[in-house]
Short mmCIF file of C-alpha atoms in Angstrom, two decimals:
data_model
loop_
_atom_site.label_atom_id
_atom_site.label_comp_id
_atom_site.label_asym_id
_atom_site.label_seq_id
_atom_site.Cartn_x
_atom_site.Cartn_y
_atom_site.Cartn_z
CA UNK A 4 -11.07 27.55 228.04
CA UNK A 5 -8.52 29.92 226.62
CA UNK A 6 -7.01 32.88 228.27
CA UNK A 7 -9.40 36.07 227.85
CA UNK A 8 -7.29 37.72 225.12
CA UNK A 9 -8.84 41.23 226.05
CA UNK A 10 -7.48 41.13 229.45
CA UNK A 11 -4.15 40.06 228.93
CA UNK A 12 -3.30 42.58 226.46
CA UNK A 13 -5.13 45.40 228.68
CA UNK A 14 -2.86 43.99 231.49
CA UNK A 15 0.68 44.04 229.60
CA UNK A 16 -0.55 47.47 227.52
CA UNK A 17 -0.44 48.86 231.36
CA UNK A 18 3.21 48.26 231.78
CA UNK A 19 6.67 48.04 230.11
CA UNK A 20 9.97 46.94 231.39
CA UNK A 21 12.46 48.38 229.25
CA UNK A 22 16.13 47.98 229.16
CA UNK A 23 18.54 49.57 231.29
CA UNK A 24 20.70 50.72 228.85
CA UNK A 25 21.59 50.66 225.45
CA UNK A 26 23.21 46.96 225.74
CA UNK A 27 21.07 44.30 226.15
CA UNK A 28 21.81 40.89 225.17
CA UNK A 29 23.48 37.67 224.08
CA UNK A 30 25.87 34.86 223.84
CA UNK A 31 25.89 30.79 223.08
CA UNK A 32 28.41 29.26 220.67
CA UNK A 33 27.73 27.93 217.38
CA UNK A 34 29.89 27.01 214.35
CA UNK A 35 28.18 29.83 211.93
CA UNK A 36 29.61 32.87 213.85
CA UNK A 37 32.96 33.88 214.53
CA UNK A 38 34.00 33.63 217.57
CA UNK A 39 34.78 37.51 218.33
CA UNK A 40 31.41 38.10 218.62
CA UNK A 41 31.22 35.44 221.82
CA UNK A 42 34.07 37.53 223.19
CA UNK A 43 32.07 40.59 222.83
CA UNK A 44 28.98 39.50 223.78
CA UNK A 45 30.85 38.48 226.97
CA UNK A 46 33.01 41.59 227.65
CA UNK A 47 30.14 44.12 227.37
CA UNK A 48 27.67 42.43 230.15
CA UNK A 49 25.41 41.23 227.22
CA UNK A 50 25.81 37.75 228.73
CA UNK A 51 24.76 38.74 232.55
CA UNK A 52 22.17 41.39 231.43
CA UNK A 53 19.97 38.47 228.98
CA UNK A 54 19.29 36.65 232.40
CA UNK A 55 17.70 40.18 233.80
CA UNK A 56 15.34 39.94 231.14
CA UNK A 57 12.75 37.60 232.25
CA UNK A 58 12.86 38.46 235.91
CA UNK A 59 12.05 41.80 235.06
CA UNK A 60 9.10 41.13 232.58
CA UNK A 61 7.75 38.90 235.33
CA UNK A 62 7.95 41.88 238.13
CA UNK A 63 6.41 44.44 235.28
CA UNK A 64 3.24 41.54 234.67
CA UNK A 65 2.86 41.44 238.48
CA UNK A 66 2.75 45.06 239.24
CA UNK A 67 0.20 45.48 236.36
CA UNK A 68 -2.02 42.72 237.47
CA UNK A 69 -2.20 44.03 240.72
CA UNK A 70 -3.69 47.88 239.67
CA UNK A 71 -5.58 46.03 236.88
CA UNK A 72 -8.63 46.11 239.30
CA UNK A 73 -11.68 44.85 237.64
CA UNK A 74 -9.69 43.86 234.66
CA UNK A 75 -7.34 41.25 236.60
CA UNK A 76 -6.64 38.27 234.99
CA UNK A 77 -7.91 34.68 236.84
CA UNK A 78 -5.21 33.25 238.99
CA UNK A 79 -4.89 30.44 236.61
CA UNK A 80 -4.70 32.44 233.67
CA UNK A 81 -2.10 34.61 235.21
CA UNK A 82 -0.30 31.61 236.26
CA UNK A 83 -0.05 30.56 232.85
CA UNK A 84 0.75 33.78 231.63
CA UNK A 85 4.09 33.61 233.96
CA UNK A 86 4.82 30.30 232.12
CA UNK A 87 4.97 31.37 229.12
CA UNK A 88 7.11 34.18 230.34
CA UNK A 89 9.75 31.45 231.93
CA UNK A 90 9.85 29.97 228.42
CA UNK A 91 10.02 32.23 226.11
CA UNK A 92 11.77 35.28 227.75
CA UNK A 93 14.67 32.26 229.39
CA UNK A 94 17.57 33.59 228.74
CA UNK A 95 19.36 30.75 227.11
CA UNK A 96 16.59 31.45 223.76
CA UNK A 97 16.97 35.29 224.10
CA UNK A 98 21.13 34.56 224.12
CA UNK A 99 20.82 32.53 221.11
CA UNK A 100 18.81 34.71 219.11
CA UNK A 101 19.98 37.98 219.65
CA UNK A 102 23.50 36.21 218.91
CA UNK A 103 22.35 35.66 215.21
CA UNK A 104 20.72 39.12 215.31
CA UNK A 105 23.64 41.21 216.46
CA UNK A 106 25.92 39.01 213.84
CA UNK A 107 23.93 40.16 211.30
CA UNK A 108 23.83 43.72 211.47
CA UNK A 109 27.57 44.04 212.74
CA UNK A 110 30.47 43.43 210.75
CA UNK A 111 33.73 41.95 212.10
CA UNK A 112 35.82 45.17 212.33
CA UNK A 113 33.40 46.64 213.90
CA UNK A 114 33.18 43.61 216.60
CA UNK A 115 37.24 43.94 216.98
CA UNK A 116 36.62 47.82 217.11
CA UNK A 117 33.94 47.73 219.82
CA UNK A 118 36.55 44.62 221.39
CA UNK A 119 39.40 47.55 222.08
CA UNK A 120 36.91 49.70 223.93
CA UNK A 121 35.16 47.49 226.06
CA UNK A 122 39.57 45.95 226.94
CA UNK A 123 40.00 49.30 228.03
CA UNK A 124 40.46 50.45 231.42
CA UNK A 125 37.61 52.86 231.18
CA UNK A 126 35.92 50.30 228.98
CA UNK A 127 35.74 47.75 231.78
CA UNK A 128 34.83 50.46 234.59
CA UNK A 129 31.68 51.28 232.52
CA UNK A 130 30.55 47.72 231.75
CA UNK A 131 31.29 47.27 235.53
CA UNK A 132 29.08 49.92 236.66
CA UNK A 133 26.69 48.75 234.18
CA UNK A 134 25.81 45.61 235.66
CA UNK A 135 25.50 46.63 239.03
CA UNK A 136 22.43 48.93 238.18
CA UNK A 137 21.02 46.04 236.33
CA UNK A 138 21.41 43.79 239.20
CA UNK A 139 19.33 46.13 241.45
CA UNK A 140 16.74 44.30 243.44
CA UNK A 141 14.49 47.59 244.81
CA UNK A 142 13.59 49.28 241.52
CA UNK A 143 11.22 51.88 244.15
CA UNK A 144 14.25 52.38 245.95
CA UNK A 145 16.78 52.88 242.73
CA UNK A 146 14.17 55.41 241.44
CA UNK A 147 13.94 57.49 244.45
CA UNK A 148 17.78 57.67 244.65
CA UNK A 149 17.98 58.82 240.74
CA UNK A 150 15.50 61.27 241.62
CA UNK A 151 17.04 62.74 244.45
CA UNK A 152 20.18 62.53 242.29
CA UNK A 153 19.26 64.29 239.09
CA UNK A 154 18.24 67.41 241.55
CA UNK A 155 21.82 67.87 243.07
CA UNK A 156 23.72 67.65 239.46
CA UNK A 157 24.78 70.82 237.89
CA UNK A 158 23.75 71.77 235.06
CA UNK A 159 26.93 70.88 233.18
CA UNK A 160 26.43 66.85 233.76
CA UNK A 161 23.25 67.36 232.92
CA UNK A 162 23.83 68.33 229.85
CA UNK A 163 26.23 65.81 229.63
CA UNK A 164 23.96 63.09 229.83
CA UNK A 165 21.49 64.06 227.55
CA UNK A 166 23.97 64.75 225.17
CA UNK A 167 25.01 60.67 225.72
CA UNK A 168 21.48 60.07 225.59
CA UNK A 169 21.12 62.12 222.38
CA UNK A 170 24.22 60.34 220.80
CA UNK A 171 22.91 57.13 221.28
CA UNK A 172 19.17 57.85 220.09
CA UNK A 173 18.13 56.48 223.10
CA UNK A 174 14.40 58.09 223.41
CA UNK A 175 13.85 56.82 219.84
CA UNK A 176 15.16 53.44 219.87
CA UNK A 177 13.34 52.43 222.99
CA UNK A 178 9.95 54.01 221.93
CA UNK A 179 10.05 51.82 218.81
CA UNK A 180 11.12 48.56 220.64
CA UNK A 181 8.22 49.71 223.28
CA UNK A 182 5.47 49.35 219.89
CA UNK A 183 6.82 47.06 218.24
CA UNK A 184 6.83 44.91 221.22
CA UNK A 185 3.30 45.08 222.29
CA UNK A 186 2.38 45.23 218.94
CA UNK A 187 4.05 41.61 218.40
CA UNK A 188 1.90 40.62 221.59
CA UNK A 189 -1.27 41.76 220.29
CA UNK A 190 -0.88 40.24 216.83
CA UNK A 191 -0.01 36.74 218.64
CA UNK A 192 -2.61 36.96 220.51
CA UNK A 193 -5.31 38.65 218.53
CA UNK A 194 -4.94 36.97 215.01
CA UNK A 195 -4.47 33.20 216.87
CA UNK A 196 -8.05 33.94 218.63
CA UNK A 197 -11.25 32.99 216.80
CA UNK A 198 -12.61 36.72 216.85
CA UNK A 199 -9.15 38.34 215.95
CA UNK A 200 -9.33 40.34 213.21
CA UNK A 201 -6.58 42.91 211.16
CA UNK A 202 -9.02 45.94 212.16
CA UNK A 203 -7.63 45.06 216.21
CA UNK A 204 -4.23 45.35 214.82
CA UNK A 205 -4.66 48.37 212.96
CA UNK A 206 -6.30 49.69 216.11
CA UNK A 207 -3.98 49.13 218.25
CA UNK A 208 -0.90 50.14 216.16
CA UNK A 209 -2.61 53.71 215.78
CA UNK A 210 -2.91 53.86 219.18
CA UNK A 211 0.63 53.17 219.93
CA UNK A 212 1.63 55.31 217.15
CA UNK A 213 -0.10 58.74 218.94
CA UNK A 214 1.79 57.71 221.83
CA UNK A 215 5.50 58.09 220.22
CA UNK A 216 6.46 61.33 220.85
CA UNK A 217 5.39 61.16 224.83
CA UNK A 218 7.03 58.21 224.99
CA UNK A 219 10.12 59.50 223.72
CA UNK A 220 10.06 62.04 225.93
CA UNK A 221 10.08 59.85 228.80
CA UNK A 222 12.48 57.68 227.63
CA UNK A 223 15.22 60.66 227.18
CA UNK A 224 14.67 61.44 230.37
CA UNK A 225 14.65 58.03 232.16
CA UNK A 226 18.14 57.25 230.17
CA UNK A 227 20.02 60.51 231.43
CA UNK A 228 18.51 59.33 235.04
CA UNK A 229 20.00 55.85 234.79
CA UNK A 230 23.49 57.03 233.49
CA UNK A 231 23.16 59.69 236.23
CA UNK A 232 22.77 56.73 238.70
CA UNK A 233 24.91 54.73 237.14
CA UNK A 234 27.76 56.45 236.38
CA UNK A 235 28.07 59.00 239.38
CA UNK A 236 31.47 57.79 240.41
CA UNK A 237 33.01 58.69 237.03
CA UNK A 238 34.40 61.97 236.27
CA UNK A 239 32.82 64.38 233.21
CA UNK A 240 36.29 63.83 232.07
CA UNK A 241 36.03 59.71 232.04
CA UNK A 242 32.01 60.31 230.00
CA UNK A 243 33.68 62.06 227.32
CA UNK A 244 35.30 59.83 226.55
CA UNK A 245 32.73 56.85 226.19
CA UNK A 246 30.83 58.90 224.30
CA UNK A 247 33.78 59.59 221.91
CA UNK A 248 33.89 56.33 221.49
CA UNK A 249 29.80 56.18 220.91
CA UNK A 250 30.12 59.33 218.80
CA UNK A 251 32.81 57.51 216.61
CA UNK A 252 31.63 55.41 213.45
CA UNK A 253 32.14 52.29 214.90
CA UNK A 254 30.97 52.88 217.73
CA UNK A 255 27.77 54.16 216.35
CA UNK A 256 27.00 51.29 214.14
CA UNK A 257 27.81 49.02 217.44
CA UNK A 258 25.06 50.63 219.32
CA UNK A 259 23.05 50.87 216.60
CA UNK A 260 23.43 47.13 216.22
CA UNK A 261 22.51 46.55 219.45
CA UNK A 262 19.21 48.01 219.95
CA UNK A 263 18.06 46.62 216.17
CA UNK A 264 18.94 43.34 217.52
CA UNK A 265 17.38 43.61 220.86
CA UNK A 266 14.07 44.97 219.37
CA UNK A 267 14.76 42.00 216.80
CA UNK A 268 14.37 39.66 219.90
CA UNK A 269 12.34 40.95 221.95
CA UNK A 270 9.75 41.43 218.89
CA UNK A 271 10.06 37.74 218.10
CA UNK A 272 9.56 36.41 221.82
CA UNK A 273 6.77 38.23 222.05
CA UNK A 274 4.79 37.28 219.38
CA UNK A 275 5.85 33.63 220.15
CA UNK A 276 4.64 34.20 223.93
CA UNK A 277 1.17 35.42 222.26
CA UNK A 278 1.18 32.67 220.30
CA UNK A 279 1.70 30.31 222.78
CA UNK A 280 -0.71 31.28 225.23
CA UNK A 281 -3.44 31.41 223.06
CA UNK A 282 -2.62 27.62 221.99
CA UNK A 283 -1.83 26.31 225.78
CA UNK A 284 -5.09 25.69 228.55
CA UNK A 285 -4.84 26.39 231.78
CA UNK A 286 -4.11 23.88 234.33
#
């Protein structure tokens, strides 16, 4: 018997774990890429921040199978479910792939451009500080802090932040990976079951769609809270100037470049992951 298709996507359409920040992922050697990209992949936290990935998708499944009430999954289908996640979220694939992806879409002087902020000083501090809030273990506890945060900021670093949130299109960027994610689920799941039709997908991607501008929204917001978190030992002085660097050409095509190719990856593991559970039984 096959995983109940219905359920599974009701139980991942309940939650979302999106990325921290705008930098997400990547590394592994091969011979087809030059080898500045390893370096940079390396020096901005890419590396360390792939092997959050999984953990985190496995904590969002968990927290939406337990207040999926009458719509939780079997034990055994969930357990299969978290499988699939080990495999296809581990971060050795994700680091391979989102290698060729950010190769793709950014060209070598921008690489060596991106390479001389991120050998900075200030570079260093911010991929630093970075990490840390991606290595947090209570996410309940990290959002109560931000929260308490955000309400004892003046107005000034507010404004701050969502200007660095503006800059980098954050609300945007991760309200399409957010879509085209689940959408990627739904279509490996949906068109690999014997009653999947194109009308689900269609469905579903309208659905999503009315959702964009809330979502958005929320994302805007829940960027300028992490950077508040995350960056509340540096100076409005020291955030200027990472977001000249953001607001330069470069540096906008290098975070452009890395949210295509993280929503590049994270669309294709997904729709392998859908794929792959609706092929696998249950133990």
């Amino acid at each position: 018997m096959k995983i109940n298709v219905t359920r599974l996507i009701i139980l991942l359409t309940l939650t979302f774990v999106e990325p921290a920040f705008p930098q997400t992922i990547h590394s592994i050697q091969t011979q087809s890429t030059p080898p500045v990209i390893d370096e940079l992949i390396l020096k901005s936290g890419l590396w360390n921040q792939m092997a959050q990935i999984e953990p985190l998708v496995q904590m969002g499944a968990g927290q939406a199978q337990d207040r999926a009430g009458d719509k939780r999954m079997s034990d055994s289908d969930f357990q299969q479910l978290k499988a699939a996640f080990s495999s296809v979220y581990s971060a050795d694939n994700l680091r391979v792939d989102l290698r060729r992806h950010l190769a793709d879409h950014l060209s070598l002087q921008d690489q060596k451009s991106a390479l001389e902020w991120l050998n900075s000083e200030l570079g260093q501090k911010f991929t630093q500080l970075e990490e840390q809030i991606g290595d947090s273990k209570d996410e309940t506890k990290k959002q109560a802090a931000i929260a308490k945060l955000i309400g004892s900021l003046p107005s000034s670093r507010i404004k701050l932040l969502e200007h660095f949130a503006q800059v980098l299109n954050l609300g945007e960027s991760y309200a399409s990976m957010m879509i085209t994610t689940r959408l990627a689920l739904a279509k490996g799941l949906i068109l690999k079951a014997p009653a999947g039709t194109p009308e689900q997908i269609e469905s579903m991607t309208r659905q999503l769609e009315s959702q964009r501008p809330q979502v958005i929204a929320t994302m805007r917001n829940r960027a300028v809270g992490q950077f508040a978190y995350a960056y509340e030992s540096m100076t409005d002085i020291q955030i200027g100037k990472y977001i000249e660097f953001a607001d330069s050409p470069s540096g906008r095509r290098y975070h452009a470049a890395l949210i295509i190719a993280s929503e590049k990856v994270m669309n294709e593991a997904t729709l392998k992951m859908g794929r792959e559970i609706n092929t696998k039984k249950p133990a």
